[in-house]
XYZ file of N, CA and C in Angstrom:
876
model
N 141.670 130.793 28.817
C 142.187 131.360 30.056
C 142.083 130.382 31.234
N 140.996 129.584 31.290
C 140.851 128.644 32.384
C 141.896 127.555 32.337
N 142.276 127.177 31.101
C 143.262 126.123 30.976
C 144.601 126.541 31.535
N 144.862 127.806 31.583
C 146.151 128.293 32.094
C 146.309 128.035 33.569
N 145.186 127.907 34.276
C 145.262 127.674 35.723
C 145.412 126.190 36.098
N 145.335 125.319 35.141
C 145.452 123.876 35.443
C 146.913 123.507 35.557
N 147.250 122.743 36.563
C 148.629 122.328 36.775
C 148.747 120.811 36.620
N 149.905 120.320 36.222
C 150.098 118.868 36.157
C 149.862 118.249 37.529
N 149.215 117.108 37.550
C 148.951 116.438 38.817
C 147.693 116.915 39.492
N 146.926 117.804 38.874
C 145.686 118.282 39.463
C 144.719 117.121 39.641
N 143.906 117.142 40.717
C 143.092 115.988 41.071
C 142.056 115.647 40.014
N 141.649 116.598 39.166
C 140.611 116.275 38.205
C 141.162 115.802 36.871
N 142.458 115.576 36.783
C 142.981 114.988 35.567
C 142.482 113.554 35.444
N 142.337 113.092 34.220
C 141.664 111.822 33.962
C 142.353 110.644 34.639
N 143.680 110.562 34.570
C 144.345 109.398 35.155
C 144.291 109.424 36.675
N 144.198 110.623 37.288
C 144.032 110.692 38.739
C 142.643 110.256 39.147
N 141.646 110.587 38.403
C 140.283 110.152 38.697
C 140.195 108.630 38.643
N 140.837 108.045 37.642
C 140.842 106.584 37.529
C 141.555 105.953 38.717
N 142.657 106.586 39.152
C 143.387 106.071 40.302
C 142.552 106.128 41.566
N 141.840 107.246 41.759
C 140.976 107.375 42.929
C 139.864 106.323 42.912
N 139.279 106.094 41.745
C 138.209 105.105 41.630
C 138.730 103.694 41.916
N 139.922 103.393 41.373
C 140.498 102.073 41.605
C 140.790 101.863 43.088
N 141.340 102.903 43.742
C 141.629 102.816 45.171
C 140.351 102.585 45.971
N 139.308 103.294 45.602
C 138.026 103.140 46.284
C 137.476 101.723 46.120
N 137.524 101.210 44.886
C 137.008 99.865 44.633
C 137.819 98.805 45.374
N 139.150 98.988 45.397
C 139.989 98.038 46.127
C 139.638 98.049 47.611
N 139.394 99.238 48.151
C 139.010 99.331 49.560
C 137.700 98.636 49.846
N 136.720 98.808 48.945
C 135.416 98.164 49.130
C 135.552 96.647 49.072
N 136.318 96.159 48.065
C 136.515 94.713 47.933
C 137.240 94.152 49.148
N 138.234 94.878 49.654
C 138.977 94.414 50.825
C 138.066 94.290 52.033
N 137.180 95.263 52.221
C 136.238 95.208 53.340
C 135.316 94.011 53.197
N 134.800 93.798 51.964
C 133.897 92.671 51.738
C 134.604 91.337 51.977
N 135.844 91.229 51.497
C 136.599 89.998 51.719
C 136.872 89.763 53.201
N 137.152 90.840 53.930
C 137.392 90.718 55.364
C 136.144 90.234 56.089
N 134.984 90.781 55.699
C 133.729 90.353 56.306
C 133.461 88.885 56.007
N 133.709 88.507 54.728
C 133.479 87.115 54.345
C 134.427 86.172 55.082
N 135.687 86.591 55.261
C 136.650 85.763 55.968
C 136.236 85.566 57.425
N 135.754 86.630 58.067
C 135.298 86.509 59.445
C 134.098 85.581 59.552
N 133.186 85.661 58.562
C 132.031 84.762 58.567
C 132.483 83.315 58.409
N 133.436 83.077 57.501
C 133.945 81.723 57.281
C 134.632 81.186 58.529
N 135.379 82.036 59.216
C 136.042 81.602 60.442
C 135.026 81.243 61.521
N 133.977 82.057 61.653
C 132.942 81.747 62.645
C 132.239 80.444 62.297
N 131.972 80.238 60.993
C 131.331 78.996 60.561
C 132.232 77.804 60.843
N 133.532 77.947 60.599
C 134.474 76.854 60.859
C 134.540 76.530 62.341
N 134.543 77.569 63.175
C 134.572 77.348 64.621
C 133.331 76.597 65.073
N 132.162 77.008 64.554
C 130.918 76.304 64.913
C 130.946 74.864 64.427
N 131.433 74.654 63.181
C 131.491 73.300 62.631
C 132.423 72.422 63.446
N 133.574 72.959 63.828
C 134.513 72.182 64.649
C 133.929 71.869 66.020
N 133.181 72.829 66.570
C 132.556 72.592 67.868
C 131.530 71.467 67.781
N 130.743 71.474 66.702
C 129.758 70.409 66.512
C 130.453 69.070 66.319
N 131.529 69.060 65.490
C 132.263 67.815 65.248
C 132.889 67.289 66.529
N 133.438 68.185 67.344
C 134.038 67.758 68.601
C 132.991 67.200 69.544
N 131.828 67.845 69.582
C 130.744 67.342 70.427
C 130.282 65.970 69.947
N 130.217 65.788 68.619
C 129.822 64.497 68.068
C 130.847 63.434 68.408
N 132.119 63.772 68.300
C 133.164 62.805 68.628
C 133.085 62.399 70.094
N 132.885 63.375 70.988
C 132.819 63.070 72.413
C 131.568 62.267 72.755
N 130.499 62.446 71.961
C 129.288 61.662 72.179
C 129.485 60.231 71.723
N 130.120 60.053 70.554
C 130.348 58.717 70.026
C 131.491 58.025 70.772
N 132.658 58.671 70.793
C 133.834 58.101 71.442
C 134.055 58.812 72.770
N 133.388 58.336 73.779
C 133.498 58.958 75.092
C 134.919 58.781 75.633
N 135.424 59.773 76.333
C 136.748 59.613 76.944
C 136.779 58.401 77.864
N 137.816 57.590 77.731
C 137.940 56.387 78.549
C 138.477 56.777 79.923
N 137.756 56.456 80.989
C 138.260 56.791 82.336
C 139.500 55.966 82.660
N 140.387 56.481 83.500
C 141.619 55.749 83.823
C 141.374 54.450 84.570
N 140.216 54.323 85.198
C 139.897 53.069 85.896
C 138.423 52.766 85.743
N 138.142 51.502 85.355
C 136.779 50.996 85.259
C 136.729 49.698 86.038
N 136.114 49.723 87.200
C 136.082 48.531 88.029
C 137.482 48.098 88.419
N 137.842 46.857 88.078
C 139.157 46.315 88.418
C 140.154 46.457 87.265
N 139.863 47.362 86.342
C 140.693 47.514 85.141
C 141.144 48.961 85.004
N 142.436 49.136 84.710
C 142.967 50.445 84.321
C 142.979 50.524 82.803
N 142.688 51.702 82.259
C 142.545 51.803 80.813
C 143.050 53.153 80.303
N 143.404 53.162 79.028
C 143.786 54.385 78.323
C 143.493 54.171 76.849
N 143.261 55.254 76.120
C 142.902 55.132 74.713
C 143.427 56.317 73.925
N 143.521 56.096 72.626
C 143.966 57.137 71.694
C 143.200 56.971 70.396
N 142.778 58.103 69.817
C 142.077 58.057 68.528
C 142.424 59.291 67.709
N 142.608 59.079 66.415
C 142.752 60.198 65.497
C 142.138 59.818 64.164
N 141.425 60.763 63.556
C 140.837 60.524 62.238
C 141.902 60.685 61.174
N 141.883 59.801 60.177
C 142.918 59.817 59.154
C 142.803 60.969 58.186
N 141.584 61.426 57.919
C 141.384 62.517 56.975
C 141.622 63.838 57.680
N 142.557 64.608 57.148
C 142.911 65.873 57.775
C 141.729 66.811 57.904
N 141.650 67.475 59.055
C 140.595 68.453 59.271
C 139.311 67.863 59.810
N 139.246 66.535 60.020
C 138.051 65.914 60.551
C 138.322 65.375 61.946
N 137.264 65.269 62.730
C 137.383 64.744 64.082
C 136.698 63.398 64.243
N 135.788 63.076 63.319
C 135.014 61.854 63.401
C 135.340 60.974 62.210
N 135.672 59.711 62.479
C 135.992 58.786 61.404
C 135.254 57.479 61.570
N 135.879 56.378 61.127
C 135.213 55.091 61.129
C 135.717 54.117 62.168
N 136.583 54.531 63.082
C 137.046 53.657 64.153
C 136.217 53.893 65.415
N 136.124 52.871 66.255
C 135.308 52.996 67.463
C 135.898 52.159 68.586
N 135.618 52.561 69.821
C 135.991 51.782 71.000
C 135.163 52.250 72.185
N 135.061 51.390 73.180
C 134.389 51.762 74.429
C 134.698 50.698 75.474
N 134.574 51.082 76.736
C 134.788 50.187 77.870
C 133.690 50.462 78.883
N 133.153 49.407 79.482
C 132.127 49.609 80.506
C 132.172 48.471 81.512
N 131.701 48.762 82.714
C 131.610 47.753 83.765
C 130.209 47.178 83.760
N 130.095 45.848 83.715
C 128.815 45.169 83.620
C 128.708 44.108 84.714
N 127.536 43.503 84.880
C 127.413 42.407 85.851
C 128.277 41.197 85.515
N 128.791 41.127 84.294
C 129.577 39.979 83.851
C 131.081 40.274 83.836
N 131.453 41.430 84.294
C 132.844 41.847 84.257
C 132.995 43.113 83.425
N 134.219 43.574 83.315
C 134.482 44.742 82.472
C 134.509 44.294 81.019
N 133.736 44.952 80.200
C 133.661 44.608 78.785
C 134.152 45.764 77.935
N 134.738 45.403 76.800
C 135.299 46.421 75.909
C 135.035 46.037 74.466
N 135.033 47.033 73.608
C 134.884 46.809 72.177
C 135.826 47.748 71.443
N 136.384 47.256 70.354
C 137.107 48.101 69.413
C 136.696 47.649 68.017
N 136.539 48.586 67.107
C 136.056 48.222 65.780
C 136.503 49.198 64.717
N 136.321 48.771 63.484
C 136.738 49.554 62.326
C 135.684 49.388 61.239
N 135.044 50.478 60.865
C 133.998 50.448 59.843
C 134.633 50.463 58.457
N 134.220 49.519 57.623
C 134.638 49.529 56.222
C 133.532 50.199 55.416
N 133.675 51.467 55.216
C 132.673 52.242 54.515
C 133.059 53.698 54.566
N 132.260 54.537 53.946
C 132.605 55.944 53.861
C 131.394 56.821 54.175
N 131.711 58.070 54.493
C 130.692 59.096 54.612
C 129.751 58.903 55.777
N 128.523 59.378 55.572
C 127.528 59.385 56.641
C 127.189 57.976 57.100
N 127.149 57.011 56.172
C 126.837 55.641 56.567
C 127.859 55.086 57.549
N 129.135 55.430 57.353
C 130.165 54.960 58.270
C 129.952 55.541 59.665
N 129.639 56.827 59.732
C 129.378 57.455 61.031
C 128.139 56.840 61.678
N 127.109 56.562 60.862
C 125.910 55.916 61.395
C 126.231 54.526 61.937
N 127.128 53.813 61.246
C 127.510 52.483 61.714
C 128.238 52.569 63.047
N 129.146 53.540 63.183
C 129.838 53.748 64.458
C 128.820 54.013 65.565
N 127.873 54.897 65.296
C 126.864 55.235 66.298
C 126.001 54.027 66.645
N 125.626 53.238 65.636
C 124.765 52.077 65.875
C 125.477 51.024 66.714
N 126.741 50.741 66.389
C 127.477 49.713 67.122
C 127.711 50.142 68.566
N 128.140 51.399 68.755
C 128.411 51.862 70.117
C 127.137 51.929 70.956
N 126.043 52.401 70.351
C 124.783 52.458 71.090
C 124.321 51.048 71.463
N 124.451 50.114 70.526
C 124.075 48.739 70.820
C 124.933 48.126 71.904
N 126.235 48.391 71.853
C 127.142 47.843 72.856
C 126.831 48.405 74.235
N 126.594 49.699 74.332
C 126.383 50.329 75.629
C 125.117 49.841 76.309
N 124.174 49.320 75.544
C 122.955 48.743 76.131
C 123.105 47.237 76.319
N 123.483 46.541 75.253
C 123.477 45.074 75.271
C 124.582 44.480 76.134
N 125.690 45.180 76.320
C 126.780 44.644 77.138
C 126.335 44.388 78.563
N 125.304 45.082 79.025
C 124.796 44.908 80.387
C 123.695 43.849 80.461
N 123.228 43.379 79.299
C 122.057 42.507 79.290
C 122.344 41.078 78.846
N 123.364 40.892 78.006
C 123.618 39.579 77.420
C 124.892 38.986 78.008
N 124.728 37.850 78.659
C 125.879 37.202 79.287
C 126.807 36.570 78.266
N 126.248 36.042 77.189
C 127.014 35.321 76.180
C 127.588 36.300 75.151
N 128.905 36.272 74.951
C 129.528 37.207 74.013
C 129.076 37.020 72.564
N 128.953 35.794 72.055
C 128.440 35.655 70.691
C 127.053 36.256 70.504
N 126.181 36.071 71.496
C 124.850 36.676 71.402
C 124.944 38.199 71.463
N 125.885 38.700 72.243
C 126.091 40.142 72.306
C 126.486 40.688 70.938
N 127.399 40.007 70.255
C 127.803 40.500 68.928
C 126.659 40.387 67.923
N 125.791 39.395 68.099
C 124.603 39.312 67.244
C 123.710 40.531 67.426
N 123.597 41.007 68.660
C 122.788 42.203 68.922
C 123.412 43.425 68.253
N 124.739 43.470 68.228
C 125.405 44.582 67.553
C 125.141 44.531 66.052
N 125.131 43.317 65.502
C 124.825 43.173 64.081
C 123.400 43.629 63.788
N 122.507 43.313 64.689
C 121.115 43.741 64.534
C 121.015 45.268 64.567
N 121.827 45.903 65.403
C 121.832 47.368 65.460
C 122.252 47.967 64.129
N 123.235 47.352 63.478
C 123.663 47.839 62.162
C 122.535 47.689 61.151
N 121.899 46.509 61.123
C 120.836 46.256 60.149
C 119.671 47.220 60.319
N 119.379 47.591 61.561
C 118.223 48.443 61.817
C 118.502 49.926 61.616
N 119.746 50.327 61.768
C 120.032 51.758 61.828
C 120.925 52.289 60.715
N 121.453 51.425 59.859
C 122.363 51.881 58.817
C 121.830 51.458 57.460
N 121.758 52.426 56.544
C 121.294 52.132 55.182
C 122.425 51.496 54.387
N 122.190 50.236 53.942
C 123.202 49.561 53.129
C 122.584 49.098 51.809
N 121.640 49.869 51.343
C 120.971 49.562 50.084
C 121.765 50.172 48.940
N 121.190 50.147 47.746
C 121.867 50.705 46.573
C 122.117 52.195 46.717
N 121.253 52.871 47.485
C 121.460 54.303 47.677
C 122.419 54.574 48.819
N 122.757 53.528 49.592
C 123.706 53.693 50.676
C 125.051 53.113 50.294
N 125.568 52.224 51.149
C 126.859 51.592 50.878
C 126.698 50.091 51.073
N 126.505 49.329 49.969
C 126.255 47.893 50.095
C 127.447 47.114 50.631
N 128.655 47.707 50.625
C 129.848 47.008 51.089
C 130.217 47.367 52.524
N 129.354 48.075 53.210
C 129.669 48.501 54.569
C 129.599 47.323 55.533
N 130.644 47.160 56.352
C 130.646 46.199 57.439
C 131.614 46.695 58.496
N 131.644 46.019 59.635
C 132.448 46.468 60.766
C 133.257 45.293 61.308
N 134.579 45.408 61.289
C 135.403 44.441 62.007
C 135.442 44.855 63.472
N 135.446 43.880 64.366
C 135.358 44.238 65.790
C 135.922 43.127 66.674
N 136.416 43.537 67.827
C 136.731 42.644 68.937
C 135.835 43.046 70.103
N 135.193 42.057 70.710
C 134.425 42.281 71.927
C 135.072 41.427 73.015
N 135.447 42.066 74.118
C 136.204 41.371 75.167
C 135.519 41.510 76.517
N 135.838 40.535 77.366
C 135.342 40.535 78.739
C 136.498 40.177 79.665
N 136.781 41.041 80.624
C 137.846 40.804 81.587
C 137.229 40.503 82.940
N 137.523 39.300 83.440
C 136.982 38.862 84.718
C 138.119 38.239 85.515
N 138.474 38.842 86.627
C 139.629 38.425 87.434
C 140.895 38.469 86.569
N 141.557 37.333 86.327
C 142.786 37.365 85.538
C 142.603 36.778 84.142
N 141.361 36.637 83.704
C 141.065 36.013 82.419
C 140.384 37.003 81.478
N 140.768 36.939 80.205
C 140.111 37.741 79.187
C 139.459 36.801 78.181
N 138.198 37.034 77.900
C 137.468 36.276 76.888
C 137.257 37.167 75.678
N 137.465 36.612 74.490
C 137.502 37.416 73.273
C 136.551 36.859 72.230
N 135.726 37.731 71.672
C 134.904 37.409 70.512
C 135.442 38.220 69.340
N 135.957 37.521 68.321
C 136.626 38.177 67.191
C 135.708 38.163 65.979
N 135.331 39.365 65.522
C 134.543 39.497 64.298
C 135.403 40.148 63.213
N 136.450 39.424 62.840
C 137.273 39.821 61.701
C 138.241 40.951 61.947
N 138.656 41.148 63.198
C 139.517 42.272 63.563
C 140.915 41.763 63.922
N 141.946 42.620 63.807
C 143.286 42.215 64.258
C 143.250 41.748 65.707
N 143.908 40.632 66.027
C 143.851 40.081 67.392
C 144.559 40.990 68.393
N 144.197 40.894 69.658
C 144.840 41.729 70.690
C 146.250 41.240 70.982
N 147.027 42.118 71.591
C 148.398 41.814 71.997
C 148.517 42.064 73.488
N 149.187 41.142 74.182
C 149.481 41.316 75.601
C 150.948 41.721 75.732
N 151.186 42.850 76.398
C 152.539 43.395 76.552
C 152.924 43.340 78.017
N 154.096 42.771 78.294
C 154.550 42.675 79.665
C 156.063 42.608 79.757
N 156.590 42.306 80.931
C 158.042 42.244 81.127
C 158.738 41.241 80.216
N 158.006 40.208 79.779
C 158.585 39.196 78.900
C 158.459 39.552 77.431
N 157.981 40.741 77.128
C 157.798 41.148 75.742
C 156.331 41.203 75.373
N 156.046 41.016 74.095
C 154.675 41.093 73.605
C 154.292 39.765 72.953
N 153.033 39.388 73.122
C 152.532 38.152 72.517
C 151.131 38.390 71.972
N 150.843 37.747 70.836
C 149.520 37.832 70.239
C 148.608 36.825 70.928
N 147.412 37.244 71.287
C 146.419 36.349 71.867
C 145.578 35.757 70.736
N 145.700 34.462 70.546
C 145.001 33.801 69.445
C 143.488 33.918 69.617
N 142.787 34.097 68.507
C 141.334 34.207 68.507
C 140.750 33.237 67.484
N 139.436 33.157 67.463
C 138.724 32.361 66.461
C 137.905 33.328 65.609
N 138.502 33.869 64.549
C 137.830 34.926 63.782
C 136.542 34.433 63.114
N 135.528 35.271 63.205
C 134.273 35.055 62.493
C 134.084 36.212 61.516
N 133.025 36.146 60.743
C 132.779 37.217 59.778
C 132.533 38.545 60.496
N 132.934 39.651 59.882
C 132.675 40.967 60.487
C 131.185 41.221 60.687
N 130.891 42.148 61.561
C 129.514 42.568 61.783
C 128.946 43.154 60.492
N 127.740 42.739 60.161
C 127.120 43.219 58.927
C 127.187 42.237 57.788
N 127.903 41.118 57.972
C 128.053 40.120 56.908
C 127.523 38.750 57.334
N 126.692 38.728 58.344
C 126.218 37.455 58.879
C 125.477 36.644 57.829
N 124.791 37.330 56.901
C 124.005 36.605 55.906
C 124.869 35.782 54.952
N 126.180 36.052 54.936
C 127.075 35.307 54.054
C 127.448 33.939 54.627
N 127.159 33.703 55.902
C 127.511 32.437 56.543
C 126.254 31.786 57.116
N 125.800 30.678 56.515
C 124.592 30.022 57.030
C 124.806 29.348 58.381
N 126.071 29.036 58.717
C 126.388 28.396 59.989
C 126.929 29.438 60.959
N 126.377 29.557 62.165
C 126.851 30.584 63.109
C 128.348 30.509 63.353
N 128.847 29.397 63.882
C 130.284 29.210 64.055
C 130.975 30.281 64.868
N 130.308 30.847 65.879
C 130.905 31.891 66.689
C 131.528 31.268 67.940
N 132.821 31.454 68.088
C 133.552 30.846 69.195
C 134.277 31.906 70.002
N 134.163 31.810 71.305
C 134.873 32.706 72.208
C 136.168 32.037 72.663
N 137.258 32.773 72.634
C 138.533 32.258 73.130
C 138.861 32.916 74.463
N 139.588 32.182 75.316
C 139.949 32.684 76.639
C 141.457 32.625 76.828
N 141.991 33.626 77.516
C 143.418 33.683 77.813
C 143.606 34.205 79.229
N 144.638 33.706 79.876
C 144.987 34.184 81.198
C 146.071 35.257 81.053
N 145.838 36.423 81.634
C 146.822 37.498 81.588
C 147.837 37.314 82.708
N 149.096 37.485 82.364
C 150.169 37.364 83.343
C 150.284 38.653 84.163
N 150.808 38.573 85.376
C 150.982 39.792 86.188
C 151.814 40.844 85.449
N 151.337 42.046 85.450
C 152.053 43.143 84.804
C 151.775 43.309 83.319
N 150.958 42.421 82.726
C 150.683 42.531 81.289
C 149.598 43.566 81.002
N 149.761 44.246 79.880
C 148.783 45.209 79.384
C 148.174 44.658 78.110
N 146.865 44.669 78.040
C 146.146 44.196 76.864
C 146.010 45.358 75.881
N 146.475 45.156 74.642
C 146.498 46.223 73.645
C 145.575 45.861 72.486
N 144.596 46.711 72.226
C 143.697 46.572 71.081
C 143.946 47.745 70.146
N 143.905 47.493 68.852
C 144.204 48.558 67.898
C 143.482 48.291 66.582
N 143.336 49.332 65.779
C 142.752 49.183 64.446
C 143.870 49.118 63.412
N 143.510 48.806 62.167
C 144.550 48.612 61.158
C 145.198 49.917 60.702
N 144.703 51.050 61.175
C 145.420 52.285 60.923
C 146.775 52.301 61.600
N 146.909 51.491 62.661
C 148.197 51.316 63.335
C 149.051 50.304 62.586
N 148.531 49.106 62.374
C 149.326 48.020 61.773
C 149.614 48.249 60.297
N 148.832 49.094 59.621
C 149.050 49.333 58.197
C 149.683 50.689 57.914
N 150.171 51.363 58.943
C 150.944 52.586 58.720
C 152.230 52.205 57.978
N 152.591 52.945 56.945
C 153.752 52.611 56.119
C 154.850 53.657 56.279
N 156.086 53.166 56.249
C 157.222 54.090 56.255
C 157.597 54.459 54.826
N 158.680 55.189 54.658
C 159.081 55.656 53.330
C 159.439 54.511 52.389
N 159.776 53.328 52.920
C 160.087 52.157 52.090
C 158.852 51.325 51.779
N 157.706 51.752 52.301
C 156.480 51.003 52.070
C 156.250 49.861 53.032
N 157.052 49.777 54.094
C 156.908 48.694 55.067
C 155.804 49.017 56.078
N 155.000 47.997 56.404
C 153.972 48.169 57.420
C 154.598 48.277 58.807
N 153.896 48.982 59.676
C 154.372 49.139 61.043
C 154.291 47.801 61.774
N 155.416 47.265 62.278
C 155.419 45.953 62.955
C 155.027 46.086 64.424
N 153.748 46.016 64.696
C 153.241 46.300 66.038
C 153.892 45.396 67.089
N 153.853 44.090 66.855
C 154.365 43.150 67.842
C 155.848 43.383 68.115
N 156.630 43.538 67.058
C 158.075 43.705 67.219
C 158.421 45.006 67.928
N 157.716 46.081 67.588
C 158.022 47.371 68.205
C 157.653 47.371 69.691
N 156.545 46.736 70.025
C 156.156 46.654 71.434
C 157.137 45.794 72.221
N 157.573 44.682 71.628
C 158.539 43.815 72.301
C 159.863 44.535 72.513
N 160.316 45.229 71.479
C 161.593 45.934 71.567
C 161.561 47.027 72.627
N 160.436 47.720 72.711
C 160.374 48.874 73.618
C 160.085 48.467 75.057
N 159.211 47.470 75.251
C 158.762 47.153 76.606
C 159.352 45.864 77.161
N 159.917 45.011 76.329
C 160.466 43.765 76.827
C 161.571 44.001 77.840
N 161.486 43.335 79.000
C 162.511 43.467 80.027
C 162.244 44.548 81.046
N 161.258 45.406 80.799
C 160.942 46.439 81.787
C 160.200 45.807 82.959
N 160.292 46.427 84.110
C 159.688 45.880 85.310
C 158.164 46.032 85.310
N 157.684 47.110 84.700
C 156.251 47.363 84.766
C 155.803 48.202 83.575
N 154.666 47.838 83.021
C 154.047 48.639 81.972
C 152.685 49.103 82.472
N 152.139 50.107 81.851
C 150.805 50.567 82.200
C 150.111 51.040 80.929
N 148.776 51.094 80.918
C 148.051 51.452 79.706
C 148.447 52.809 79.136
N 148.621 53.813 80.000
C 148.952 55.142 79.501
C 150.290 55.158 78.758
N 151.281 54.446 79.282
C 152.593 54.407 78.651
C 152.544 53.703 77.302
N 151.812 52.592 77.230
C 151.711 51.846 75.977
C 151.008 52.678 74.906
N 149.908 53.319 75.279
C 149.174 54.145 74.312
C 150.034 55.302 73.826
N 150.732 55.970 74.741
C 151.587 57.094 74.362
C 152.702 56.639 73.417
N 153.260 55.454 73.681
C 154.328 54.944 72.805
C 153.805 54.681 71.396
N 152.669 53.989 71.262
C 152.138 53.675 69.938
C 151.752 54.947 69.183
N 151.206 55.907 69.876
C 150.835 57.164 69.235
C 152.060 57.847 68.634
N 153.127 57.950 69.401
C 154.340 58.629 68.940
C 155.101 57.789 67.924
N 155.215 56.490 68.180
C 156.043 55.637 67.330
C 155.443 55.463 65.940
N 154.134 55.308 65.839
C 153.516 55.183 64.515
C 153.589 56.497 63.754
N 153.496 57.605 64.471
C 153.620 58.914 63.814
C 155.017 59.089 63.250
N 156.022 58.676 64.003
C 157.400 58.773 63.507
C 157.663 57.791 62.366
N 156.987 56.658 62.392
C 157.185 55.629 61.374
C 156.557 56.031 60.041
N 155.391 56.659 60.109
C 154.615 56.937 58.899
C 155.330 57.920 57.991
N 155.228 57.641 56.681
C 155.859 58.509 55.696
C 155.030 59.752 55.429
N 153.723 59.701 55.685
C 152.837 60.831 55.451
C 152.135 61.198 56.742
N 151.658 62.426 56.788
C 150.970 62.903 57.989
C 149.515 62.463 58.028
N 148.978 62.004 56.879
C 147.587 61.586 56.831
C 147.495 60.157 56.327
N 146.508 59.438 56.798
C 146.317 58.066 56.369
C 144.979 57.561 56.863
N 144.968 56.324 57.327
C 143.749 55.727 57.851
C 143.498 56.223 59.272
N 142.249 56.062 59.731
C 141.955 56.343 61.136
C 142.798 55.434 62.018
N 143.153 55.918 63.192
C 143.931 55.135 64.132
C 143.249 55.149 65.498
N 143.143 53.964 66.083
C 142.584 53.859 67.419
C 143.348 52.809 68.202
N 143.637 53.115 69.456
C 144.326 52.200 70.365
C 143.593 52.211 71.693
N 143.347 51.022 72.234
C 142.750 50.885 73.557
C 143.614 49.915 74.348
N 144.132 50.348 75.491
C 144.992 49.511 76.334
C 144.339 49.339 77.701
N 144.424 48.117 78.229
C 143.812 47.816 79.522
C 144.717 46.897 80.334
N 144.653 47.032 81.640
C 145.421 46.179 82.533
C 144.609 45.932 83.793
N 144.763 44.754 84.337
C 144.081 44.412 85.581
C 144.751 45.121 86.748
N 143.954 45.601 87.656
C 144.493 46.289 88.837
C 145.099 45.270 89.792
């Protein structure tokens, strides 16, 4: 008699009970996934905030004017989703003139970041204390040796290519530690400033003879001094061609009445991005300076 009162679709039928249970479980899992997603987002926000703070501590924003020099800079990490990489730069006013550094760490991971921190910390102190540029770069090498692990448990191949420059009146003095030479851009086009390359920072033990030579160049009125890392010069297009820094700067700025650091940096940032076949690659850094 009780069975006569049961109707199709009644809630206590077996397949309806299974449906209710499945719906309940899906709801519970959805809530848990939502909670986990919110936690992951908060963790990502905190991680990005820490990374941004670290980047601003290591690569301080370049002021538009330092003493008698106008300046602008651009940096981007090559690995997507990261803010800190292996390129470095800085500019400061010292008793010996305005000094600048740009460098590129050959290494990976934490050791590379430690090398960036060691070189920049050494530069920010020693640039004010050492009049001689070769001795200044020696102090930077000492900072690497003291603060970066390059043993078997670290990275034995880690070193840093760098340019250390000093701008005094209309002359720039350059100490080249294995880095791409600077380019001067002006109304007459672009020209490479010849240097006397020495071994990169961190490889001094490979050369028993110091052989460190500073080169000097006179900047022409209206010229902008351009320093860059190989993430710029080694950007490849779809045909595999490297980005021709000198030619592109000459083509774009040659014949113009006036250039300025901000314009040059903005051009290289956009032009290399348009040239590159991929959105990710090596770290890129550009530092441009001009005499006031």
